[in-house]
PDB file of C-alpha atoms and ligand atoms in Angstrom:
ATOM      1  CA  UNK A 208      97.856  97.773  82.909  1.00  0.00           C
ATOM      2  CA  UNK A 209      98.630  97.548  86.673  1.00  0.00           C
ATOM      3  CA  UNK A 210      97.694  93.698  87.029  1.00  0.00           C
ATOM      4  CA  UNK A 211      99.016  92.751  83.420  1.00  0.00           C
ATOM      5  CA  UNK A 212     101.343  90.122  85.285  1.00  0.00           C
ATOM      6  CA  UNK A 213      98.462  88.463  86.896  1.00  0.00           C
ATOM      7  CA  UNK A 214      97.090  87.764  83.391  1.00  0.00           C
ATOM      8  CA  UNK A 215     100.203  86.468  82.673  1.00  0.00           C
ATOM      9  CA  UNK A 216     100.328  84.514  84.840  1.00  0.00           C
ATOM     10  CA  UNK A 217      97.027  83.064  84.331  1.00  0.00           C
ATOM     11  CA  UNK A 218      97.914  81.911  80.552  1.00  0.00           C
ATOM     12  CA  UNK A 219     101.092  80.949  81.778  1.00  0.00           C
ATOM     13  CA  UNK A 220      99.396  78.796  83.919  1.00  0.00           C
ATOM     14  CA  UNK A 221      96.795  77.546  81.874  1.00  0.00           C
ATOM     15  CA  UNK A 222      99.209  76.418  79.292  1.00  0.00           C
ATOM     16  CA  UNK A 223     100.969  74.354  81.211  1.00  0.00           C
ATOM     17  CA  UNK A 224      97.916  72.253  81.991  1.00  0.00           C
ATOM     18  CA  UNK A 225      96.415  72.087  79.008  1.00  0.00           C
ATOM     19  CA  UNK A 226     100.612  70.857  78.025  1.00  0.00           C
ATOM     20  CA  UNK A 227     100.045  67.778  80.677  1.00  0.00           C
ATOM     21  CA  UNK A 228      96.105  67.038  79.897  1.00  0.00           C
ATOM     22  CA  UNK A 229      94.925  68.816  76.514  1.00  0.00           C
ATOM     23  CA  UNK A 230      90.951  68.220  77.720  1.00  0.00           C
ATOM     24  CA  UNK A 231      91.261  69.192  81.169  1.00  0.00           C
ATOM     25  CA  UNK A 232      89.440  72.655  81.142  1.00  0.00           C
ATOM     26  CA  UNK A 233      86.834  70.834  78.882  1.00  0.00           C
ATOM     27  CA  UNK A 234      86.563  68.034  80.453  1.00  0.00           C
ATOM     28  CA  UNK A 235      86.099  70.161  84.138  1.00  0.00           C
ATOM     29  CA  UNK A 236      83.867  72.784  82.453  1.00  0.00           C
ATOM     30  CA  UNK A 237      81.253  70.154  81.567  1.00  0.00           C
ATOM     31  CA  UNK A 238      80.678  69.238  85.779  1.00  0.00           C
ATOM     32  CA  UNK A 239      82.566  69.064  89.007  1.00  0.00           C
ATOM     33  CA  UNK A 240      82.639  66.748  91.201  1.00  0.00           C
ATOM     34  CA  UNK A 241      84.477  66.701  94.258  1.00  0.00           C
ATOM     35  CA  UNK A 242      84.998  64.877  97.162  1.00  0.00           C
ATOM     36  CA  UNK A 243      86.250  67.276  99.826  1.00  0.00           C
ATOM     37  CA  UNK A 244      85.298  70.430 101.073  1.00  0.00           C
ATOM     38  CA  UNK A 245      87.747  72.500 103.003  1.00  0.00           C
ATOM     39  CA  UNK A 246      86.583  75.318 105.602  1.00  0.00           C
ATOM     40  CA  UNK A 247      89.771  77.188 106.152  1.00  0.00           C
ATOM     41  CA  UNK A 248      91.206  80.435 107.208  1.00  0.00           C
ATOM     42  CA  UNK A 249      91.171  83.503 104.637  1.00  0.00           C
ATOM     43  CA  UNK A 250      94.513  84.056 105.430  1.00  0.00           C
ATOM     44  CA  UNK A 251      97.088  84.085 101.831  1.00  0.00           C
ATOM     45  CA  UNK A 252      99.204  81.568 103.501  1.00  0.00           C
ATOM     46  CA  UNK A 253      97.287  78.884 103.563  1.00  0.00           C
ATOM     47  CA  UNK A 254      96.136  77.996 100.157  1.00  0.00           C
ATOM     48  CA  UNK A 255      93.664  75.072 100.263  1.00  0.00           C
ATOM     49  CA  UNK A 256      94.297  73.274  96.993  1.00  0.00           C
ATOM     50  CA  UNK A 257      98.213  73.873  97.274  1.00  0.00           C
ATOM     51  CA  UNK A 258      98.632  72.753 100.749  1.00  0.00           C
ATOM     52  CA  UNK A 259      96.681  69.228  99.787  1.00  0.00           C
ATOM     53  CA  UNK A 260      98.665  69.138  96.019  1.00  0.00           C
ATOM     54  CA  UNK A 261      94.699  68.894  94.302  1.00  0.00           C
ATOM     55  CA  UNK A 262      94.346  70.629  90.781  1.00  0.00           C
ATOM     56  CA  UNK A 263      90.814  72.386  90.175  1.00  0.00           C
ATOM     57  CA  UNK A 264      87.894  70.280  90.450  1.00  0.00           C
ATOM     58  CA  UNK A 265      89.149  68.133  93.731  1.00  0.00           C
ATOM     59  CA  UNK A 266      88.752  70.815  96.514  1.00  0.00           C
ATOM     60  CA  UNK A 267      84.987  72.649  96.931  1.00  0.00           C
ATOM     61  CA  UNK A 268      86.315  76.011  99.299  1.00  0.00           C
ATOM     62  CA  UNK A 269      84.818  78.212 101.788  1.00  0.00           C
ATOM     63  CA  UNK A 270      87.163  80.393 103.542  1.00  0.00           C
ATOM     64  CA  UNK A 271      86.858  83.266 105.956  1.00  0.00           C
ATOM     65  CA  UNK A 272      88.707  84.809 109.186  1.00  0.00           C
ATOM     66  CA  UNK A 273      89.977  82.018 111.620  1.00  0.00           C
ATOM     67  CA  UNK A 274      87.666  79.450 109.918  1.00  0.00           C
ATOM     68  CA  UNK A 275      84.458  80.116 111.773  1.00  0.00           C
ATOM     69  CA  UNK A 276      81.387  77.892 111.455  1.00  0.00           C
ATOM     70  CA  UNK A 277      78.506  79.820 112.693  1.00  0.00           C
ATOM     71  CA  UNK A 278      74.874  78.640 112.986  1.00  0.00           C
ATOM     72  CA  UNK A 279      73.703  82.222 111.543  1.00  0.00           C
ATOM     73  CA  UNK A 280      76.318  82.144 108.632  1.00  0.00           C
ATOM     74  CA  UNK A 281      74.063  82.224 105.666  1.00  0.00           C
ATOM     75  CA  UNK A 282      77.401  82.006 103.575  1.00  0.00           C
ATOM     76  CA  UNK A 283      79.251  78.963 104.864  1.00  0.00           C
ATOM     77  CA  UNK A 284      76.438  77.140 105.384  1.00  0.00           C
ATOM     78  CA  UNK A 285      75.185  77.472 101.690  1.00  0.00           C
ATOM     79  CA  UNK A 286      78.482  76.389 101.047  1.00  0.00           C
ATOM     80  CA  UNK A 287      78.043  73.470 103.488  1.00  0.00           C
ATOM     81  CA  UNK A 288      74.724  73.150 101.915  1.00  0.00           C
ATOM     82  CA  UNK A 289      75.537  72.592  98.412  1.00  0.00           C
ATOM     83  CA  UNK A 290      78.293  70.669  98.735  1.00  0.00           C
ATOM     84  CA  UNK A 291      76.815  67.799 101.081  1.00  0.00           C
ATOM     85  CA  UNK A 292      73.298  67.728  98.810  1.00  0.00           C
ATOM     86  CA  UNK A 293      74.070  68.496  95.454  1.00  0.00           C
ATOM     87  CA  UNK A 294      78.010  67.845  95.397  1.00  0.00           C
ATOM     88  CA  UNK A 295      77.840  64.758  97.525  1.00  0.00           C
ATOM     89  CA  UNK A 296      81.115  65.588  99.150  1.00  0.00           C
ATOM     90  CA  UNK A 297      82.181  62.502 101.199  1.00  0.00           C
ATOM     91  CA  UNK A 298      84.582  64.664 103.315  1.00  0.00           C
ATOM     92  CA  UNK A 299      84.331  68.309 105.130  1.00  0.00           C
ATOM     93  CA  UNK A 300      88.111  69.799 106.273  1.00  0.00           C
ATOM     94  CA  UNK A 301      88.280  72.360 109.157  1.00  0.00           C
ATOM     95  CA  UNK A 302      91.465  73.549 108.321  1.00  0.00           C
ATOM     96  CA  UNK A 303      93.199  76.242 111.174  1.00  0.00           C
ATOM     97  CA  UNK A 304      96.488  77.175 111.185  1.00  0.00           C
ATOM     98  CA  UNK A 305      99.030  78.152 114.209  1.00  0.00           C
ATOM     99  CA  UNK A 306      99.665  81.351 114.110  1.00  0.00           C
ATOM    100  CA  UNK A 307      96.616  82.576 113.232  1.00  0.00           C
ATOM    101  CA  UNK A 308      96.184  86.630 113.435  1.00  0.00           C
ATOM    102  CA  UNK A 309      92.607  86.265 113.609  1.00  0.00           C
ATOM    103  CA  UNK A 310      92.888  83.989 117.142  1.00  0.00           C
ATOM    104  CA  UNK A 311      95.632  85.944 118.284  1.00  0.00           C
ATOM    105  CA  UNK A 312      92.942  88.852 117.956  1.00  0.00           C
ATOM    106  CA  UNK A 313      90.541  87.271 120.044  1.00  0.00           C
ATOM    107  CA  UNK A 314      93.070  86.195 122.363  1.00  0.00           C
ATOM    108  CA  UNK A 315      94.596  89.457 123.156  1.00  0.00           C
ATOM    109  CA  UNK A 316      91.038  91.590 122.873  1.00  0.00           C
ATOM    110  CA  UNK A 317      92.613  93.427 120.521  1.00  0.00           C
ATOM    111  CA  UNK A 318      90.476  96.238 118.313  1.00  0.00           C
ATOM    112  CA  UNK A 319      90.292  95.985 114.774  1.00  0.00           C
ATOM    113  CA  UNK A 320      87.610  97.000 114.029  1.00  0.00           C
ATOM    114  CA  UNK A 321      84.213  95.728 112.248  1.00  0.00           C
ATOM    115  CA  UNK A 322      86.253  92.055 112.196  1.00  0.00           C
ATOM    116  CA  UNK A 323      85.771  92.105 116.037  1.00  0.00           C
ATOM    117  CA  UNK A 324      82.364  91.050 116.220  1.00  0.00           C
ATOM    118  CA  UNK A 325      83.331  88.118 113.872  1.00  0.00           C
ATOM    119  CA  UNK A 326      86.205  87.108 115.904  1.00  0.00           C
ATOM    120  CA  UNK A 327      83.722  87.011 118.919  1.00  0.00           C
ATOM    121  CA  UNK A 328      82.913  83.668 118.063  1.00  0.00           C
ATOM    122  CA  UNK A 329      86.739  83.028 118.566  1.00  0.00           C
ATOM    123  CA  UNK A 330      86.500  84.559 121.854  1.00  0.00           C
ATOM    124  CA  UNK A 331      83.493  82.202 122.602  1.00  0.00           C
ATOM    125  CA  UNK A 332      86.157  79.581 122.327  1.00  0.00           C
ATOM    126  CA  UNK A 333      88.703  80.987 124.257  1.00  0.00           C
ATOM    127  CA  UNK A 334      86.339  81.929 127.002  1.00  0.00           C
ATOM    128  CA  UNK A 335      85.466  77.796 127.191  1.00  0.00           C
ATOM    129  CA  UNK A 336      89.086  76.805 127.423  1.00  0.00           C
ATOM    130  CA  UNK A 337      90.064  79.802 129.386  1.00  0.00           C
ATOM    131  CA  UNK A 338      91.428  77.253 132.029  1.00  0.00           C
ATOM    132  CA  UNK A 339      93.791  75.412 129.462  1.00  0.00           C
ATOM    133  CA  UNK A 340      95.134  78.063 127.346  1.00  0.00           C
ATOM    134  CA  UNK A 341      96.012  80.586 129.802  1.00  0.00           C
ATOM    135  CA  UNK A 342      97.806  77.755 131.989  1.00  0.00           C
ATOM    136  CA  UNK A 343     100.516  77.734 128.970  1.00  0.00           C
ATOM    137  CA  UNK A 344     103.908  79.618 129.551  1.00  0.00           C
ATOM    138  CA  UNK A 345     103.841  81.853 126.534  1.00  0.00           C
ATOM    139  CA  UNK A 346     101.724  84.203 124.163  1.00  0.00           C
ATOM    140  CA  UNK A 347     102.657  81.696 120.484  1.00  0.00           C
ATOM    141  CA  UNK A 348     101.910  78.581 123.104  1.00  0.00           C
ATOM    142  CA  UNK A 349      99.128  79.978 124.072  1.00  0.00           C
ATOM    143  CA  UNK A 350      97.841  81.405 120.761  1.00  0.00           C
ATOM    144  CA  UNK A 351      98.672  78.097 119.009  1.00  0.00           C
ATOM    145  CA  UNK A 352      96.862  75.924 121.674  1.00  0.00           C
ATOM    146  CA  UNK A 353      93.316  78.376 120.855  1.00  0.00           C
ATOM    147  CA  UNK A 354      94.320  77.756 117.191  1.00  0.00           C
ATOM    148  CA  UNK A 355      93.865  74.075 117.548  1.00  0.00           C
ATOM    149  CA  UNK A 356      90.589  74.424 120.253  1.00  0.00           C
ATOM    150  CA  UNK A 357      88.925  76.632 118.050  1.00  0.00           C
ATOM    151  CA  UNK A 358      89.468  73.808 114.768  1.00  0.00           C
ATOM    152  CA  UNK A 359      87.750  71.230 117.477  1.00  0.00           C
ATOM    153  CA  UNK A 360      84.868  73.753 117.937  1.00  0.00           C
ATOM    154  CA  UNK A 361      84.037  74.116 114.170  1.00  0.00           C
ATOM    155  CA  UNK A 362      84.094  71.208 114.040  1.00  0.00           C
ATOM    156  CA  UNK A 363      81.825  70.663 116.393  1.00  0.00           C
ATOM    157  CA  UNK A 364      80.009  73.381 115.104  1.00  0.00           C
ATOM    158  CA  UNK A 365      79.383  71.208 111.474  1.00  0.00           C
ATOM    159  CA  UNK A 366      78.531  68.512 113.126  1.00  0.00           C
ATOM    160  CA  UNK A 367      75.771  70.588 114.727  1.00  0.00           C
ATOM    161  CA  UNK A 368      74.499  72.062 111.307  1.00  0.00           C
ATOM    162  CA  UNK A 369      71.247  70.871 109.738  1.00  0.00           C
ATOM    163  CA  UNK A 370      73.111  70.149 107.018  1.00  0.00           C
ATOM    164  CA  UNK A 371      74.832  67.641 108.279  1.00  0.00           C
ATOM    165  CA  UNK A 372      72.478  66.157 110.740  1.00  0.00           C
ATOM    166  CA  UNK A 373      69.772  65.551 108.125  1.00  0.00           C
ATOM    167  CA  UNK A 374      72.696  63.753 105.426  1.00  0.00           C
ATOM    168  CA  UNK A 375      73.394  61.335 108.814  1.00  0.00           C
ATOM    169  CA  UNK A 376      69.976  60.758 109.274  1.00  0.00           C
ATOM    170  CA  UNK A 377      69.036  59.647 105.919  1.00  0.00           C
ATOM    171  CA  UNK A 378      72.154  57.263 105.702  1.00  0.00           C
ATOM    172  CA  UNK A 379      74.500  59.578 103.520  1.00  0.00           C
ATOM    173  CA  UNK A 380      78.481  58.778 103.952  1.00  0.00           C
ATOM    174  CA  UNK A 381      79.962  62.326 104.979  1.00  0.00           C
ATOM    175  CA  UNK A 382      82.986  62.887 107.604  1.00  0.00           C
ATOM    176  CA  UNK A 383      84.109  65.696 109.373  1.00  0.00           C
ATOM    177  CA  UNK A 384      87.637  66.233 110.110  1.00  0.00           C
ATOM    178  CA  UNK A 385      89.859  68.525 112.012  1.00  0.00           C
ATOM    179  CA  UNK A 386      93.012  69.882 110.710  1.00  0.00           C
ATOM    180  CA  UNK A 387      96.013  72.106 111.822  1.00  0.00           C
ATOM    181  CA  UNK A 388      98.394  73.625 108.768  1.00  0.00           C
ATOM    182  CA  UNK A 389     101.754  74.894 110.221  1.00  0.00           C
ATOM    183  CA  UNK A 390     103.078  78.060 108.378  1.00  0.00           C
ATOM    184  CA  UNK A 391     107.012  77.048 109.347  1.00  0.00           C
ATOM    185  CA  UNK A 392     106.943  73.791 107.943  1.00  0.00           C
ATOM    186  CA  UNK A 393     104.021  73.453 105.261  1.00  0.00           C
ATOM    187  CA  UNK A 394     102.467  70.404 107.365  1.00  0.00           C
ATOM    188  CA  UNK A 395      98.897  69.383 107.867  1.00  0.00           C
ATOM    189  CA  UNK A 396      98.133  67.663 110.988  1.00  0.00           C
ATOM    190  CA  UNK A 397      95.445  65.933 111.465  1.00  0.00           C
ATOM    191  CA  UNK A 398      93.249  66.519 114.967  1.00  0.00           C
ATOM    192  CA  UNK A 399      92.209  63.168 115.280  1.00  0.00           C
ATOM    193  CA  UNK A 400      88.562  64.061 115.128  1.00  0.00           C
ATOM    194  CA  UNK A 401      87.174  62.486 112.195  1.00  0.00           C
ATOM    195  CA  UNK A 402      83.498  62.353 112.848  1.00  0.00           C
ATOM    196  CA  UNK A 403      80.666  60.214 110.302  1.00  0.00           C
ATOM    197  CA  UNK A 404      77.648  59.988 112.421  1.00  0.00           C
ATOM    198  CA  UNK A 405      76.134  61.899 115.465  1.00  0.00           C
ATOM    199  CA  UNK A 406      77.201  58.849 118.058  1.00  0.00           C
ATOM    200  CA  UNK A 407      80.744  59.726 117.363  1.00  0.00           C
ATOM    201  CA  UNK A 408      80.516  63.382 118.136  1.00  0.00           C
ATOM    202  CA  UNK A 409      80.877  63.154 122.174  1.00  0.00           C
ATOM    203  CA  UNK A 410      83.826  60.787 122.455  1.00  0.00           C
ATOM    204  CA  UNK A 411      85.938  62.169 119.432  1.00  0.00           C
ATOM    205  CA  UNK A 412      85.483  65.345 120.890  1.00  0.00           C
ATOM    206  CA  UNK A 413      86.846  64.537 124.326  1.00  0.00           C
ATOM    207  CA  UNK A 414      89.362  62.361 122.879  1.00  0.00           C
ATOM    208  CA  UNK A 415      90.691  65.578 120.757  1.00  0.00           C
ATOM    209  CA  UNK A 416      90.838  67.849 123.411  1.00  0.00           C
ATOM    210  CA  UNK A 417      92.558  65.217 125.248  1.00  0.00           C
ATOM    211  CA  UNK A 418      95.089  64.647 122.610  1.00  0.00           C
ATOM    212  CA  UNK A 419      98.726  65.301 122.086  1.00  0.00           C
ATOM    213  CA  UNK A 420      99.191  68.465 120.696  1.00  0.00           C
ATOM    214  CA  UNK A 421     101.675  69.773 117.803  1.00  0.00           C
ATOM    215  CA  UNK A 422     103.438  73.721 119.068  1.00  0.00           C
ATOM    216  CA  UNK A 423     105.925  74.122 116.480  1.00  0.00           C
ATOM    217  CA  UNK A 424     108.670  76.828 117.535  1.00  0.00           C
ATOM    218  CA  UNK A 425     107.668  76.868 121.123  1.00  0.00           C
TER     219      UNK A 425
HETATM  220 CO1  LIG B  88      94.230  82.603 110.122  1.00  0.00          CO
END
């Protein structure tokens, strides 16, 4: 069977938990309960429960191209949804990475197809920080640069959600936070925009774009 080593793998893997903590499948199949939920890019490079070291159960995961919140995104924000009211998440990740082929995309205008019209909302960004990015020397600076704007923006762009507005309002502990995962060296950085109520929004925001940022080969 062509993907016999997957399955394989999977038992493999399995094993070896169940060798560290005999209940663990048990114990997770009977509820999860996590405290994070991530909102990264789709891209294979940038597994979300690797990249933090979490086993299953820890991480609740939405990913798509360039991690993109949008207002109209009936899937992310059921994610979004369900994990801030049922889940009770106390933390939401935006999660970019530099070198992102999806930002490049938008970046360059290049055609990919039906993906362009989803990376519009990339170009959004770009188009509101044309100023800043283009005033870098070269295409990875300038590519990396958009990678980190367009984490700020989603983030932004939770905040903004019903979702979240309505678990401020009624008093319920959530944070959003803006992240940048390097492929070169396997590093998280945070954005220093970790947002918990509405008030906080304007200033992080400023501060972030303000902020000292990480270009790693360039
Ligand atoms: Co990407």
């Amino acid at each position: 069977m062509e993907l016999e080593h997957l399955l394989q793998n999977n038992r493999r893997w399995a094993a070896g938990m169940r060798e560290r903590d005999p209940d663990f499948f048990l114990r997770l199949s009977q509820q999860q309960s996590p405290e994070y939920l991530w909102i990264g890019c789709s891209d294979s490079r940038v597994p979300a429960n690797e990249i933090v070291d979490l086993p299953p159960g820890e991480l609740f995961v939405h990913r798509n191209v360039a991690n993109v919140v949008v207002h109209s995104d009936l899937n992310c924000l059921s994610v979004m949804q369900y994990a801030v009211d049922v889940l009770k998440v106390k933390h939401i990740i935006v999660t970019g990475h530099y070198g992102c082929g999806g930002v490049r995309a938008a970046l360059l205008g290049m055609r990919l197809g039906l993906i362009d019209n989803w990376l519009r909302h990339v170009q959004d960004v770009f188009q509101k920080h044309q100023a800043e990015v283009m005033a870098l020397e070269s295409e990875s600076e300038r590519v990396n640069r958009l990678c980190e704007l367009n984490v700020i923006e989603q983030v932004v762009n939770v905040c903004h959600t019903t979702v979240i507005q309505e678990a401020w309002a009624r008093g319920q502990g959530v944070a959003v936070h803006g992240w940048i995962y390097g492929l070169e060296d396997g590093h998280a950085h945070s954005l220093h925009l970790g947002v918990s109520g509405i008030e906080e929004l304007e200033p992080k925001y400023h501060e972030a774009l303000a902020g000292l940022i990480t270009l790693p080969n360039s």
